[in-house]
CSV table of C-alpha atoms and ligand atoms in Angstrom, one decimal:
chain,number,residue,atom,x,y,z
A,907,UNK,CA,8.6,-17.8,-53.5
A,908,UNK,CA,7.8,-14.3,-52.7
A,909,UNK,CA,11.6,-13.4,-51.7
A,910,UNK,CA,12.9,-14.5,-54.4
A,911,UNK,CA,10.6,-12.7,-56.8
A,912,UNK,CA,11.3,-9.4,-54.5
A,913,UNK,CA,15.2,-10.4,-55.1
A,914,UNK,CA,14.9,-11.0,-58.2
A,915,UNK,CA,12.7,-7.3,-59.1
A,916,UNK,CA,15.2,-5.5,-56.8
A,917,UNK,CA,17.9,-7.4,-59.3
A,918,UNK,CA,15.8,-5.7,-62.1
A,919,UNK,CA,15.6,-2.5,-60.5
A,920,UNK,CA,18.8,-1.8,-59.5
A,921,UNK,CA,20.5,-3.1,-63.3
A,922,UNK,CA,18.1,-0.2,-65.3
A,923,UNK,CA,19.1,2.5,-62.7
A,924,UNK,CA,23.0,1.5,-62.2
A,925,UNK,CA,23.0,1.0,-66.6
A,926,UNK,CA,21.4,4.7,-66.7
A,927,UNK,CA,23.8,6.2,-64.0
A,928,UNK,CA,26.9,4.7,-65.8
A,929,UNK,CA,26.0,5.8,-69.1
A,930,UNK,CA,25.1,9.7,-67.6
A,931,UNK,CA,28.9,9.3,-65.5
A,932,UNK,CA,30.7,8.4,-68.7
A,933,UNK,CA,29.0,11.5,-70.6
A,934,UNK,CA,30.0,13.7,-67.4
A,935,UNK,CA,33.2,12.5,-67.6
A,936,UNK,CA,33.5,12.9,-71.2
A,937,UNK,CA,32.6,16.5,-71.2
A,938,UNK,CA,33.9,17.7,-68.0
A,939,UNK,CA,37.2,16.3,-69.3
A,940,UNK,CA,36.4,17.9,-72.9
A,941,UNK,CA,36.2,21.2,-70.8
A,942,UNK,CA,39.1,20.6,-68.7
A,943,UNK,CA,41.4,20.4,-71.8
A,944,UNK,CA,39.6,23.4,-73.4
A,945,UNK,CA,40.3,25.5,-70.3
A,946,UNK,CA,43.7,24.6,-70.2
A,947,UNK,CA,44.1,25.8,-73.6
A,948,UNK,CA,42.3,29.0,-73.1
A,949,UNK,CA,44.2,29.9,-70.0
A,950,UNK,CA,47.5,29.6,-71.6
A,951,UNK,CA,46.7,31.3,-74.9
A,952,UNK,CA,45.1,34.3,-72.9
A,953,UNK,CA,48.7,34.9,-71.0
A,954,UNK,CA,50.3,34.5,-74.1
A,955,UNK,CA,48.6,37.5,-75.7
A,956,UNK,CA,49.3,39.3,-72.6
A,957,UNK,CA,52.9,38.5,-72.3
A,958,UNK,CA,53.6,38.1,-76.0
A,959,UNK,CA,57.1,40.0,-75.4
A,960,UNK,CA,58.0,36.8,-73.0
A,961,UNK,CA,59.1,33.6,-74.6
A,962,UNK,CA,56.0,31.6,-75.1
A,963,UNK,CA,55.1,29.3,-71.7
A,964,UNK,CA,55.3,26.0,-71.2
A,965,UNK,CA,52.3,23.7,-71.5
A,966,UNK,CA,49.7,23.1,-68.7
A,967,UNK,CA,51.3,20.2,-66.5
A,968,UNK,CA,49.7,17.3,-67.7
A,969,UNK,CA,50.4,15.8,-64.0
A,970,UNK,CA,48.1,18.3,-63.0
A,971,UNK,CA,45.2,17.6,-65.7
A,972,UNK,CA,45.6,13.8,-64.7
A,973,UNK,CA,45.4,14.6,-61.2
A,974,UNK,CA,41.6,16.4,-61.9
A,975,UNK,CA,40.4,13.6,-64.1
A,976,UNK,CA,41.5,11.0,-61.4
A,977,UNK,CA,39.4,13.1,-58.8
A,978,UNK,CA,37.0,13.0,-61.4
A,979,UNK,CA,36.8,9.4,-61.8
A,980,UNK,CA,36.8,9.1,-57.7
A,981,UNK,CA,33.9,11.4,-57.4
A,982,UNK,CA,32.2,9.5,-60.0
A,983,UNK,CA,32.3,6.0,-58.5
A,984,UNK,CA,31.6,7.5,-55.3
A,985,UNK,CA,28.3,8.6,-56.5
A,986,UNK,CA,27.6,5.5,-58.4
A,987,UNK,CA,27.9,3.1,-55.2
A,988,UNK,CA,25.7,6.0,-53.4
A,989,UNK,CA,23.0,5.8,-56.2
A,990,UNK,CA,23.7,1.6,-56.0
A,991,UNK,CA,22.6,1.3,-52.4
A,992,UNK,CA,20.0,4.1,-51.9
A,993,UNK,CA,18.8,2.5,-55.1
A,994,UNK,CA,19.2,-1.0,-53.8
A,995,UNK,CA,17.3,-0.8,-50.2
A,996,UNK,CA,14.4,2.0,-52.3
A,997,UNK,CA,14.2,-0.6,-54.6
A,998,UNK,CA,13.9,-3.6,-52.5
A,999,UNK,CA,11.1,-1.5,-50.3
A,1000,UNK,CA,9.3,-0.8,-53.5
A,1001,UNK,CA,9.5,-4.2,-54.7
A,1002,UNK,CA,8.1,-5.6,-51.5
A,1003,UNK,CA,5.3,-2.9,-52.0
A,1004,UNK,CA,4.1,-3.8,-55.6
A,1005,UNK,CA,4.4,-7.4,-54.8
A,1006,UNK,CA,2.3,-7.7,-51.4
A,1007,UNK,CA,-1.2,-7.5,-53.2
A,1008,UNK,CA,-0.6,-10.2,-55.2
A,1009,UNK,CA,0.7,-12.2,-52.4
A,1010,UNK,CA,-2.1,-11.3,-50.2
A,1011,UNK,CA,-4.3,-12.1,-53.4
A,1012,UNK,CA,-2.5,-15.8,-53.3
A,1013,UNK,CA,-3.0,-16.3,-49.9
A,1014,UNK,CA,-6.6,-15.7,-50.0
A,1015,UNK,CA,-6.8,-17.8,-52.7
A,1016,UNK,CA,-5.3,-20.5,-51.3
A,1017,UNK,CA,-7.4,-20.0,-48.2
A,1018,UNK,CA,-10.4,-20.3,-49.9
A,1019,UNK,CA,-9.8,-23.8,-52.1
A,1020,UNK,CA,-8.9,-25.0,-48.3
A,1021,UNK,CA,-11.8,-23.9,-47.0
A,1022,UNK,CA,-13.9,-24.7,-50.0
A,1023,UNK,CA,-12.7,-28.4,-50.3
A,1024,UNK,CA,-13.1,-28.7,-46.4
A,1025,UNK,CA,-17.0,-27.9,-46.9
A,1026,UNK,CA,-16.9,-30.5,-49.6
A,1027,UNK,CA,-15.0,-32.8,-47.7
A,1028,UNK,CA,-17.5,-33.7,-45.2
A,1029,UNK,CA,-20.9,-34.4,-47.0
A,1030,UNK,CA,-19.5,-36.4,-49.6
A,1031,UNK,CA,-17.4,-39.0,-47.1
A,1032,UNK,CA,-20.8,-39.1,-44.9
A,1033,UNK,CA,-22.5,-39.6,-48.7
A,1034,UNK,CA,-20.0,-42.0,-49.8
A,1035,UNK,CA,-20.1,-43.8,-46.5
A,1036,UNK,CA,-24.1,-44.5,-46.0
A,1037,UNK,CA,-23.9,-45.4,-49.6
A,1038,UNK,CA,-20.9,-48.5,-48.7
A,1039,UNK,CA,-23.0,-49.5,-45.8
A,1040,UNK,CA,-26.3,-49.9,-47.9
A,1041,UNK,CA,-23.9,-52.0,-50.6
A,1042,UNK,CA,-22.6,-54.2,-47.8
A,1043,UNK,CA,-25.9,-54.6,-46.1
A,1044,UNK,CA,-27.9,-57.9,-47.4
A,1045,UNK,CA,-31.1,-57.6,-46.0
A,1046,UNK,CA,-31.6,-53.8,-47.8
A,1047,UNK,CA,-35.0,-53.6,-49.1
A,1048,UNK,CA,-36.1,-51.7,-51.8
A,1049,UNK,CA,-37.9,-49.3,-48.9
A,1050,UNK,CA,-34.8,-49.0,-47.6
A,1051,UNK,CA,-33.4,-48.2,-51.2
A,1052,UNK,CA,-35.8,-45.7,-51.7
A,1053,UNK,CA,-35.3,-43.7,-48.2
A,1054,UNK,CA,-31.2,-43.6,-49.2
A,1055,UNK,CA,-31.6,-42.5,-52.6
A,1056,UNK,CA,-33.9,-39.6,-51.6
A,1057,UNK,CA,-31.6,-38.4,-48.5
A,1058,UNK,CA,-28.9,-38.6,-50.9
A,1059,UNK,CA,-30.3,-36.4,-53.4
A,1060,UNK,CA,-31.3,-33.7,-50.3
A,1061,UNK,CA,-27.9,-34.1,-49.8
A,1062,UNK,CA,-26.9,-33.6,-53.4
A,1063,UNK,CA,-29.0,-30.4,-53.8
A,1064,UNK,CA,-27.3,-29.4,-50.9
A,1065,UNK,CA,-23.6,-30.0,-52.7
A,1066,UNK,CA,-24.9,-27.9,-55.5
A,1067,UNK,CA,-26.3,-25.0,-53.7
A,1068,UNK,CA,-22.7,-25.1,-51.9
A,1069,UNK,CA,-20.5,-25.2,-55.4
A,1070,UNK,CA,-23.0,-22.4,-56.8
A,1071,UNK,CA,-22.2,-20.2,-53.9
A,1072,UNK,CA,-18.5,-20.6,-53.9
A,1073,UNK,CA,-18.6,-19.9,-57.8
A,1074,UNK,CA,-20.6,-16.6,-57.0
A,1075,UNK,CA,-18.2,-16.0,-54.5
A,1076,UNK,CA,-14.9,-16.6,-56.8
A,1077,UNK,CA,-16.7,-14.2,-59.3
A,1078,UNK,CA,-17.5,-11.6,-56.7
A,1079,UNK,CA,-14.3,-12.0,-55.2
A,1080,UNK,CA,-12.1,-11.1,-58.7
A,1081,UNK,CA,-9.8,-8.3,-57.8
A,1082,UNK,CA,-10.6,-5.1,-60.2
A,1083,UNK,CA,-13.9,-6.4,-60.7
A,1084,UNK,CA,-15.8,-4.5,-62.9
A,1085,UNK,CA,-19.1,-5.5,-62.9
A,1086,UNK,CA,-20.8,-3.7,-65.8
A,1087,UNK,CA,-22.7,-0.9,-63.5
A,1088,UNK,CA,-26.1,0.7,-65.7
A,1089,UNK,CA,-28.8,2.7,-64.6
A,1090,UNK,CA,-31.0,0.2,-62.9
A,1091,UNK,CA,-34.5,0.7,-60.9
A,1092,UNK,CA,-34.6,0.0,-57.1
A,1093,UNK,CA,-38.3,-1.2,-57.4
A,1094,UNK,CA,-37.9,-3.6,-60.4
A,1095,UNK,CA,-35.0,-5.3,-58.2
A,1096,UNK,CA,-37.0,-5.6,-55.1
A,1097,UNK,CA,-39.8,-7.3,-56.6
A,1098,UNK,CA,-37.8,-9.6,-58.8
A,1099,UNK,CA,-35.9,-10.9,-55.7
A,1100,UNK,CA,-39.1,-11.0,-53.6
A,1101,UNK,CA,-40.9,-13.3,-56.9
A,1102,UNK,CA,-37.7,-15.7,-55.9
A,1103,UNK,CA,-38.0,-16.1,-52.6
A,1104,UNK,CA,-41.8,-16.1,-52.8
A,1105,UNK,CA,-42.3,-19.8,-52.7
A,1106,UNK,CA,-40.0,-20.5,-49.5
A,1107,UNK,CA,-41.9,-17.3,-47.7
A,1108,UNK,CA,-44.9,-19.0,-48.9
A,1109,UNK,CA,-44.2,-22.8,-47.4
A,1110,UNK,CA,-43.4,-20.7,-43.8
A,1111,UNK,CA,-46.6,-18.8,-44.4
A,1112,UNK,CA,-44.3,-15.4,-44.0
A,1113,UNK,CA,-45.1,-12.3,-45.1
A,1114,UNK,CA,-43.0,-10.0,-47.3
A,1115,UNK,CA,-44.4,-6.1,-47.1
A,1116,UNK,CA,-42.5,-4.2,-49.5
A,1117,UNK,CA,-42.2,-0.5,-48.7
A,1118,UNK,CA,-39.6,0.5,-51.0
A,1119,UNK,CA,-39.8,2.9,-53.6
A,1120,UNK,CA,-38.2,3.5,-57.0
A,1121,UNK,CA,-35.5,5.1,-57.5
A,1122,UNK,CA,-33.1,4.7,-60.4
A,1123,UNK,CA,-29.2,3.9,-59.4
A,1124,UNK,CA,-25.7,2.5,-61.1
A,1125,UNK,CA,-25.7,-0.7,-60.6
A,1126,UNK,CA,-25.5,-4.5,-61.7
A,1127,UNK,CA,-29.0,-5.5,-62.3
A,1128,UNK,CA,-28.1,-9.3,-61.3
A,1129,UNK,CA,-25.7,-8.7,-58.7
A,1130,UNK,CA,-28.4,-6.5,-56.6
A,1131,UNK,CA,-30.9,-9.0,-57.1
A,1132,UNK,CA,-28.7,-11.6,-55.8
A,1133,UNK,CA,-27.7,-9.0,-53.1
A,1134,UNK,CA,-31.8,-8.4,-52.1
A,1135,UNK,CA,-32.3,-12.4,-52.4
A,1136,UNK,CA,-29.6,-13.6,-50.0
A,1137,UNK,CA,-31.3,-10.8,-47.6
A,1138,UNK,CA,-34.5,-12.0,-48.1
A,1139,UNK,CA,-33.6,-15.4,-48.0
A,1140,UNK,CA,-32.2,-15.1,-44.8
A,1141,UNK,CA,-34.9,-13.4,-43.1
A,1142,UNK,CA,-37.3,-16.0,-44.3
A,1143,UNK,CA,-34.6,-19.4,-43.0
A,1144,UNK,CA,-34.4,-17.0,-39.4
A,1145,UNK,CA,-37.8,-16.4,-38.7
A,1146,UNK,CA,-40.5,-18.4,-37.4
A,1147,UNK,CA,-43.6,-19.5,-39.5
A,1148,UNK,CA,-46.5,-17.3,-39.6
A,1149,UNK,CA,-44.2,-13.8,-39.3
A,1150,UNK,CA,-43.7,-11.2,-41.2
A,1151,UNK,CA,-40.9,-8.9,-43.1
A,1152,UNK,CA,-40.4,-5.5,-44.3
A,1153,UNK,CA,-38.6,-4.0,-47.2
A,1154,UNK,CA,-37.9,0.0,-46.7
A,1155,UNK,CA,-36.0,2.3,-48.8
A,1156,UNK,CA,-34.7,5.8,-47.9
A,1157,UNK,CA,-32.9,8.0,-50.3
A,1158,UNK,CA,-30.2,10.8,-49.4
A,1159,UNK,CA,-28.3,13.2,-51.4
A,1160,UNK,CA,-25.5,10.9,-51.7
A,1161,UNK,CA,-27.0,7.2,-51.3
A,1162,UNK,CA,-29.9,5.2,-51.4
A,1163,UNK,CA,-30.6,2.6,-48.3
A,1164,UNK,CA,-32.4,-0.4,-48.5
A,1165,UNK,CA,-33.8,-2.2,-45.1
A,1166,UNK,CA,-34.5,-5.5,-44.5
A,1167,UNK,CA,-36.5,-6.1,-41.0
A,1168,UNK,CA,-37.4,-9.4,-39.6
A,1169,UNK,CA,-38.9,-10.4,-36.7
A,1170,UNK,CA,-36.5,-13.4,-36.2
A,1171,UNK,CA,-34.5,-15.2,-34.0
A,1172,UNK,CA,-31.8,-12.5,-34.0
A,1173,UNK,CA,-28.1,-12.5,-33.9
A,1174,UNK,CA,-26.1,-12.9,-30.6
A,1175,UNK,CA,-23.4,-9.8,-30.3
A,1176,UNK,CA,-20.8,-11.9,-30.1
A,1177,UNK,CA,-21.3,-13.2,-33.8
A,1178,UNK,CA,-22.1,-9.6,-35.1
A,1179,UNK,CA,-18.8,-9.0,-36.2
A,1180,UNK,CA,-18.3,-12.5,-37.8
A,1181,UNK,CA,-21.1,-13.1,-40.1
A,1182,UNK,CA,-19.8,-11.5,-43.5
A,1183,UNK,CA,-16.5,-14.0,-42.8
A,1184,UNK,CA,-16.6,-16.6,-45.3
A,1185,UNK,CA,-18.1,-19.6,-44.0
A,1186,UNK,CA,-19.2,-18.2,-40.6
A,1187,UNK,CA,-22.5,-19.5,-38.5
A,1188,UNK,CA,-23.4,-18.3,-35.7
A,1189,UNK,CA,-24.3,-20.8,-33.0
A,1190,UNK,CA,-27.9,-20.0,-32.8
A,1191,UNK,CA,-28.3,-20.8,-36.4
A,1192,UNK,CA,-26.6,-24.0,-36.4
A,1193,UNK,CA,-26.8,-25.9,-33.3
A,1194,UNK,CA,-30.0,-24.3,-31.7
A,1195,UNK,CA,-32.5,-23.8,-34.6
A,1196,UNK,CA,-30.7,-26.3,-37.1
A,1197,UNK,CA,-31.0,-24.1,-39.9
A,1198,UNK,CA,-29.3,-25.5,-43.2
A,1199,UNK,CA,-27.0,-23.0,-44.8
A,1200,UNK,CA,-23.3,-22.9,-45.5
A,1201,UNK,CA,-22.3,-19.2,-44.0
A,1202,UNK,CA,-21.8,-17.8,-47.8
A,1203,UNK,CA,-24.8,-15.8,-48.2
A,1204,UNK,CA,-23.7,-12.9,-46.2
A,1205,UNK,CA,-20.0,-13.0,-47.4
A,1206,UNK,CA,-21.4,-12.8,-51.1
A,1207,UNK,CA,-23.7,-9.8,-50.4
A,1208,UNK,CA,-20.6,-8.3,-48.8
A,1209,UNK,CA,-18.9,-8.7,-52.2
A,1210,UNK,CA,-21.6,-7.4,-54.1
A,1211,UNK,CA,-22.1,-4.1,-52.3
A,1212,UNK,CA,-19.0,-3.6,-51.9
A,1213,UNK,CA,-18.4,-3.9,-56.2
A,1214,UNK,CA,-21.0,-1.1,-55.9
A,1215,UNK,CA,-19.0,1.2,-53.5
A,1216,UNK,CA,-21.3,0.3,-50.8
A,1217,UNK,CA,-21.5,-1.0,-47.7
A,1218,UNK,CA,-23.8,-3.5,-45.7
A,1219,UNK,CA,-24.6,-3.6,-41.9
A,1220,UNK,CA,-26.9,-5.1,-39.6
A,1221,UNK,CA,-28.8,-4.4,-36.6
A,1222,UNK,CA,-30.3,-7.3,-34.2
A,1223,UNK,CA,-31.8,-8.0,-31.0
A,1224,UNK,CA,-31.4,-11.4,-30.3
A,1225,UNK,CA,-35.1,-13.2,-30.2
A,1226,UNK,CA,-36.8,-10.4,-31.3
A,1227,UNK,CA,-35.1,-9.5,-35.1
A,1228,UNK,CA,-32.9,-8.2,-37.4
A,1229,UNK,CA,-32.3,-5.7,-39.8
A,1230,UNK,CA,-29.8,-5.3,-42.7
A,1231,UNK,CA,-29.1,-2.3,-44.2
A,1232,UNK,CA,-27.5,-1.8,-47.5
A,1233,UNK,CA,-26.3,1.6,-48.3
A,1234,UNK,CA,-25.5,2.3,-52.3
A,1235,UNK,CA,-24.0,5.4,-53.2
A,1236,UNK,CA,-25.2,7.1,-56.4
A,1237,UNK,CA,-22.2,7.6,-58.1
B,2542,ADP,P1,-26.0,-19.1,-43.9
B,2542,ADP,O1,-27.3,-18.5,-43.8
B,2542,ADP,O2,-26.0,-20.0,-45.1
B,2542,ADP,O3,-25.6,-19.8,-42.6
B,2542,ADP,P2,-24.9,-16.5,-44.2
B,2542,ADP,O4,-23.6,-16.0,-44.6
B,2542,ADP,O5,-26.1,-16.0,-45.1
B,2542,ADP,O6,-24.9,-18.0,-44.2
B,2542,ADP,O7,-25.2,-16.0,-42.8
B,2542,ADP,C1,-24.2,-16.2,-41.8
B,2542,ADP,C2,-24.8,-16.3,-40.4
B,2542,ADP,O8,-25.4,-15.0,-40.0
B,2542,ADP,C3,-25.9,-17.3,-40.3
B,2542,ADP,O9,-25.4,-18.6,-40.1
B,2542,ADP,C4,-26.8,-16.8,-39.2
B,2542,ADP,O10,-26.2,-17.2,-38.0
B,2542,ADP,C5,-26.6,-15.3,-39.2
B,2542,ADP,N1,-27.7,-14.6,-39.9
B,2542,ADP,C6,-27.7,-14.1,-41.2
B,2542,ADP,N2,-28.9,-13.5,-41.4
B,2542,ADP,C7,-29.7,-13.6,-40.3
B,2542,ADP,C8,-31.0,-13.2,-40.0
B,2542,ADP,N3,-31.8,-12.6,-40.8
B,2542,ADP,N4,-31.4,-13.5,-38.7
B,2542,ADP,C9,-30.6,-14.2,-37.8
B,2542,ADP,N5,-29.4,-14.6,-38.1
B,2542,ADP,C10,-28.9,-14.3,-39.3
């Protein structure tokens, strides 16, 4: 699909330059020919002043005038084909250059409805299937009814926590995005995202010390808040009950960081440079402390501070914590 759309703009190319080349050759030829005739006609009268006593001279051969314009005509076509293949292979390079974005944009897009409807694949067949077997089963008591309909709205929830991520993530992901950026305050987005995570920090008895102070910035209220909240959510699902996180801010001349330290199970080295991939768990989260999550929270924030100009990064120590660090510039 690609090549032919790079065929068909080299097509496009090369018919605007070789319609503007003729049409400048054809004026060339027409005045260069103009001038040939006029110096013909010059030379001849100036010898006939000079020699008037002589009978008058014979005209200019007009062999010799077609012989120029032929050469003309050569030269011409000569540099037409030259301008036609420079043009063609420039032109097919530049066509390959303005359309590899939006291939690359395709490509990603196609990756991520695959990836997307993979995720959705398996919970609904496992969904779909306990709900066949319940149907099928005779002796299913209401109990038994009960205990279903409940693990399948978990499982529900689940789907729609999923579906709202990856819309997040299309949004985020909108090449050009411009995110309406105003003047926002640091502290007014810390403590709205800590009010939303308050009630999970709460259940795991964790607590959230907030260190930050407030400074104002350009930014997108809602995206930073959703930015602070994946963070903070994270460092809740990764630590154990009963511990604590801190929230620290330091300001430079040309940025503004914001930390996020917990004292949780950490992240292996290995899957350091892996965890803003889309979809990406590390092991430890999913097989050894069975934390639910889809590996979209990081990938989102990446998005977000990224819309901002910024940049995220993360320390850890496996067992002993992390620490995230979003850097914003001002401007
Ligand atoms: P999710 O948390 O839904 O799995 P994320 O994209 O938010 O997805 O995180 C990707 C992975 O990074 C997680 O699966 C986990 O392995 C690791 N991770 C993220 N934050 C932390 C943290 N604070 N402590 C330990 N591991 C983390």
């Amino acid at each position: 699909m690609f090549h032919n759309a790079r065929i068909k703009l080299t097509a496009w190319y090369l018919l605007i330059i070789m319609l503007i080349s003729i049409f400048f050759s054809m004026v060339i030829y027409r005045v260069l020919d103009a001038e040939l005739e006029r110096f013909a006609r010059a030379q001849r009268f100036r010898i006939e002043r000079r020699f008037s006593q002589f009978p008058p001279i014979p005209n200019i051969d007009p062999e010799l005038i077609k012989e120029a314009e032929q050469r003309l005509i050569i030269s011409l076509i000569i540099v037409n084909i030259s301008i036609l293949l420079i043009s063609g292979a420039t032109g097919y390079f530049l066509a390959g250059k303005t359309l590899r974005p939006i291939q690359e944009m395709v490509d990603e897009q196609n990756r991520f409805i695959s990836d997307a409807s993979h995720e959705f694949r398996t919970p609904l067949t496992s969904l779909k299937t306990s709900m066949e077997v319940a149907l099928r089963d005779k002796q299913f008591s209401l109990p038994n009814a009960k205990t279903l309909i409940s693990e399948s709205i978990e499982e529900v929830n689940r789907l729609q926590t999923l579906s709202e991520h990856l819309l997040q993530l299309a949004q985020f992901q909108k090449p050009n995005n411009n995110a309406i950026l105003e003047t926002v305050s640091l502290g007014e987005i810390v403590n709205k995202s800590i009010g939303k995570v308050m009630p999970m920090a709460k259940q795991k008895q964790i607590t959230i010390i907030n260190k930050t102070k407030d400074y104002e910035l350009q930014g997108n209220k809602y995206g930073l808040i959703d930015l602070i909240v994946i963070l903070l959510d994270n460092a809740i699902k990764y630590s154990n009950k009963k511990s604590s996180i801190e929230i620290l801010s330091q300001k430079t001349a040309k940025a503004v960081s914001i930390s996020i330290h917990d004292k949780g199970i950490g992240i292996n080295e290995k899957d350091i440079p892996h965890i803003f991939d889309r979809f990406y768990r590390a092991d430890s989260a999913r097989s050894k402390h069975h934390v639910s999550g889809y590996g979209l929270g990081l990938s989102i924030a990446k998005k977000i501070a990224e819309i901002h100009h910024g940049s995220i990064s993360v320390k850890s120590t496996i067992d002993k914590g992390s620490t995230f660090i979003v850097k914003l510039p001002f401007s």
